[in-house]
Structure formats: structure tokens, C-alpha cells
């Protein structure tokens, strides 16, 4: 830190309790009281430098109790006046960035102008401020910190404005251009890691020249000063993402609850402000954050939202944070969504209502983006449909995982579960496996649900959008209603038949490629082509056999299910004539048609086996 030497005399001041004495050999003839501290000094050194002290000493010299001057309003209090007294006596004094603002404000208050004495304190402090302090990043920052104790004097003297302008200019400029040693041949460091300047260790640590190098430095300012600095930087055209980064860094430093795994042991307890100050700080930071999407990470926004709930921030702050998160929900993770419930009105472990509001903001924004597209952009959007569907598809997967995580909560009502699951449109889920998994967990954790409530939950998923593995699991799931199991079995059979038809098509293509393979074998591949054909036929045969066995098992299960349904229908027919409408003739007819068609399907399935034997005969003939 740069300094400026003033005075040349040795120190003649000593302190005794709450009093300062000047040991010059002459008795004191004036007492200056500043707060609880008293200074026993001499009239002449003070009158020769201060216009205010000259006037006050003249007015109080004729009193019987001695000349006592009271200065209750001097900027900086006793600390400032001690430095002023040393200057008046010509004692050695060093101006630094930490005390120059105190001296400048006190000098202005005491009227220490050039008219009173040449080279007076106002001129000396102004020179040091403009020529030394404001040219250095560190010194400007230190001077600005001291201004908080000297308001409004520092504000009226434009010291605050000058320091903020100096910092704003430097933050928007390459850090190598001001205040730091210049490296001509790369970064030169001493063995201890400090910066070298012309081979001499400066004690400074090497700095990163990225755009966020100043974030941690300015976070040491009070929030009003930090806000004014950010405002000036914004007026100078600094990028919005840099402003967001600076505010985020400030929030991390003074809001210890921002991170879920944050340890208070890593932060000095003295730096943690009270909850009321944290709440006000959080609300101000939220108000200043840019509204553009993607400037702030989703994890940080969730941390701010969680902290706002803990600190009981006002509703507008929480609502705005939820809206910000909703704009970029597709970048969130499951851990982000698991917000603990801090409300006293509900008993659920996680705040499901908050997640639903965030989801509604995302869907509203997604619909607005779709509706804003002009007719000329329709073809382009259709060509890039897979890309445009990625955000909402990611959100659907995230929501299904969230539903599976909160499903074991016994206090989660079925209507709340259904409302959250149904909020995502059907087209956002290519497969309903994740939703089926969440429903299955919910049914397992809530075994007391009525049959009607189980059916309502199961209607959330589309059985036609379940994978073969999910269908196999659902067909054996005792927690699912009987009607849902029947539908799952039917669509599973359809999927298997579709798979068999695809295998038949592959087999036909393999038959058509045999002459080409034989030609290649004769021309140069030797027996490699025939060996590959044999292996493919064997693999195809095994897979076809497995599929036929699975279809046979499903047909038996469907037949048993049909008989059970018919038996149940005959028993209940005597009690209620409407039972046939409840079971549904449509499903029965579909099952019957599925069983009838399985016979013809089995006949067609023998075709690959005949073709495989045909290939074997050809191979034996060639060999």
C-alpha cells in the first residue's frame, strides 16, 4: 500500500487513559474534547493550521475554567482528531489509503485551507487521493470502505463518487494496465509464489485476468456501496452476466444458508449477519439480478429460493425466484427440486406445491414460445422438432424422477400426486416407464387406497407407451387394478407381434442378400461370408424361439384371465346387470381377436425356421 510522509518531528504524544498529552515541555493551555477523549494541547499550533479552531479558541479564551473546546461532530471522532493534532505539531505522519479519507473529512470540517497555511491538510490529502489512491485498485477499494464511517461528509466531498468511478473503470479494463507490476516475459514469481517486479519480490499474489477477478474484492464492501458500484459498471456497458456473477459472489459470502452443504465452520462467525439483515440482503439481491434466462445457474437460484423460505422472505421475492427457476427448469437436477417443506400448513416432507408452481411457469413459457412462432417459421420448426422438444422432454423425465422420490411420503395426497403428474403434456413423454415407476412406488407406500383411486392413478399412464420390460413387470404387478393389467397384457402382446414381424422382415432381407454374400466369398473373402451367414441364422433362430415361447405364455395368461373374468361376470350377474358394462366388452373382444390371430401368427412364425433349414442345406451342398 502506497503512503505519503508528512512532518519531520519525532512523536511527542502519549496517552494516559482517556487523555492525550503533548510532551513539549510547555504546559497545556487548551483542552479539546472529542467524545470521551480529551486532548491537552497548545493554542498556537492549532490556530496556525485550523480556521475553526482559531475561532473557537478566541471565543473561549476569556473563561475562568480555562480554554475548553468541544468537537462532538468532527468526522471520524477522536481517531481523526489525533491525526490532525499530529499534523498541526509537525510530527511524522504517513498518509495511507486507510486514513486519508478520515483526514480529508476532518480537515474540511476544521477549515484547514491554504488561506490559513500553505501546504495545509486539505491540499495534502487531496493530492494524495488524486495522485496515489485513485490510481490503484487496492487503495481505491480501501478508501471506499472507510467512507461508510464518514457519511455524509465523504459523500459531500465527492470522495465516494471518485472511488466508485475509479473502481468501475478498472473493473471494465484489463487488470494488467493499472496498479500492478508489468510482466514482460510471462508471469514471474518468487519461490514463495509472490509477483516479481524487476527481480524484486513485491509481496503481491499473481492474479487471474479473467472477467471475474474483482468479484471477491468488491464483496468486502457494504451492500449499498456494492450496489452503487454495480450500477456505475452497468452504465459503462459491462455485460449482464458479469453483474449477475458479482451479485452471486456477494450472496455466497453473506448468506451462509445459500448452499445445502455449506458449513458454518468455514465462515467466520463474525461475518455472518443477523437473520433480519440476511433477509433484507436477499430481497435486494433478487431485485437487482438480471432477468435474462441463463445468466445465473439454476443451482444458485434454487439455493436463493431455499434460503428465502428459511428466512421467511416476502411473497414477491419467493414468487420472482420461482419464476426465474421456471424459465430454465430444464437445466435443473433432482437434487435441486427436493426442497424441504418449511410451511406450517402442510405435513409433506418436500414442498410439492412450490415445485408445481415452478413447473407451471415453465409450461407457460414453453407455450408462449410456441405461440410466438410466425407462420413462416413453421417448416423450420418442424425440421428441428427434435431439438425444440428437448427442454420439455428433459423436464418430463425430471418430474417423473421427482414423483418417484416423493411418492413414499404417506402424507402426500393422491389428488396432489395426480395433479403434478398430469401437469406435463402427453407429448413430452416418449415413454411412460418413469411415470409407471413413480405410480408403483406410490401404490406400494399407500396400500389403503380404494380401487377407484388406484384406477385414477393408473389412468395417468398410457399402456401403449410402456416398454416391453415395463409391460412384463406390470403384467405381474399385484398392486395394479385388474383392468389395467388386462390392458397391459394386450398391448404387450401387440408389441411382441410387432417385434416378430420385424424379425420376419429382417429374415427376408437376409434371404435376398445370400447371392451377394456367396459372390463376395468366391471373389476374395474365402469362407468368411458363409460363416457370417450361418452365425446370423443361428442367432435369428434362437431369438425367434424365445419370442414364440413368450407369445405362448402370454396367450395362456390371457386365456386364464379371460376365464377368470367370465367366471366373475357370471357370479356378479345375478346381483347387478350392469357388471358387463363395468368390465367392458371392448377389452374382451380385443382379447379374443388377439387370441384368434395368434394362431395365424404362429403359422407365420414358422417361416424363418424353414428358411434357416434351407440355408443349412445350401451350406452342406457347397461344402
CSV table of N, CA, C and O in Angstrom, one decimal, residues 33 61 93 125 174 194-195 202 250 334 338 355 485 487 523 557 579 599:
chain,number,residue,atom,x,y,z
A,33,UNK,N,-12.0,18.5,23.6
A,33,UNK,CA,-12.8,17.3,24.0
A,33,UNK,C,-13.5,16.7,22.7
A,33,UNK,O,-14.3,17.4,22.1
A,61,UNK,N,-11.3,31.8,25.2
A,61,UNK,CA,-10.0,32.1,25.9
A,61,UNK,C,-10.2,32.9,27.2
A,61,UNK,O,-9.4,32.8,28.1
A,93,UNK,N,4.0,11.8,10.2
A,93,UNK,CA,2.7,11.2,9.9
A,93,UNK,C,2.7,10.6,8.5
A,93,UNK,O,3.2,11.3,7.6
A,125,UNK,N,-4.1,16.1,1.5
A,125,UNK,CA,-4.9,14.9,1.4
A,125,UNK,C,-5.5,14.8,0.0
A,125,UNK,O,-5.7,13.7,-0.6
A,174,UNK,N,-8.5,-4.2,-18.7
A,174,UNK,CA,-7.5,-5.2,-18.5
A,174,UNK,C,-6.8,-4.9,-17.2
A,174,UNK,O,-6.2,-3.9,-17.0
A,194,UNK,N,5.0,-15.1,-4.8
A,194,UNK,CA,4.6,-13.7,-5.0
A,194,UNK,C,5.1,-13.2,-6.3
A,194,UNK,O,6.0,-13.8,-6.9
A,195,UNK,N,4.5,-12.1,-6.8
A,195,UNK,CA,4.9,-11.5,-8.1
A,195,UNK,C,6.3,-10.8,-8.0
A,195,UNK,O,6.6,-10.1,-7.0
A,202,UNK,N,7.4,-8.4,-4.7
A,202,UNK,CA,6.5,-7.3,-4.3
A,202,UNK,C,5.6,-7.7,-3.2
A,202,UNK,O,4.9,-6.9,-2.6
A,250,UNK,N,-21.4,-12.1,-4.0
A,250,UNK,CA,-21.8,-11.4,-2.8
A,250,UNK,C,-22.7,-12.2,-1.9
A,250,UNK,O,-22.6,-12.2,-0.7
A,334,UNK,N,-32.5,-33.4,-10.0
A,334,UNK,CA,-33.4,-33.9,-9.0
A,334,UNK,C,-33.1,-33.4,-7.6
A,334,UNK,O,-34.0,-33.0,-6.8
A,338,UNK,N,-35.7,-31.1,-4.7
A,338,UNK,CA,-36.0,-31.7,-3.4
A,338,UNK,C,-36.0,-30.6,-2.3
A,338,UNK,O,-35.1,-30.5,-1.5
A,355,UNK,N,-42.9,-26.9,-6.3
A,355,UNK,CA,-42.4,-27.5,-7.5
A,355,UNK,C,-43.5,-27.4,-8.6
A,355,UNK,O,-43.2,-27.1,-9.7
A,485,UNK,N,-54.1,-54.3,-15.7
A,485,UNK,CA,-53.3,-55.5,-16.0
A,485,UNK,C,-53.7,-56.1,-17.3
A,485,UNK,O,-52.9,-56.5,-18.2
A,487,UNK,N,-55.2,-54.5,-19.8
A,487,UNK,CA,-54.7,-53.6,-20.9
A,487,UNK,C,-53.2,-53.8,-21.2
A,487,UNK,O,-52.8,-53.8,-22.3
A,523,UNK,N,-15.2,-64.3,-54.6
A,523,UNK,CA,-14.2,-63.4,-55.2
A,523,UNK,C,-13.0,-63.1,-54.3
A,523,UNK,O,-12.0,-62.8,-54.8
A,557,UNK,N,-51.8,-66.9,-20.4
A,557,UNK,CA,-52.2,-65.9,-19.3
A,557,UNK,C,-53.4,-65.2,-19.7
A,557,UNK,O,-54.3,-65.0,-18.9
A,579,UNK,N,-72.8,-55.2,-14.6
A,579,UNK,CA,-71.4,-55.6,-14.5
A,579,UNK,C,-70.7,-55.8,-15.8
A,579,UNK,O,-69.5,-55.6,-16.0
A,599,UNK,N,-53.0,-67.7,-33.6
A,599,UNK,CA,-52.8,-69.0,-34.4
A,599,UNK,C,-52.2,-68.7,-35.7
A,599,UNK,O,-51.2,-69.4,-36.1
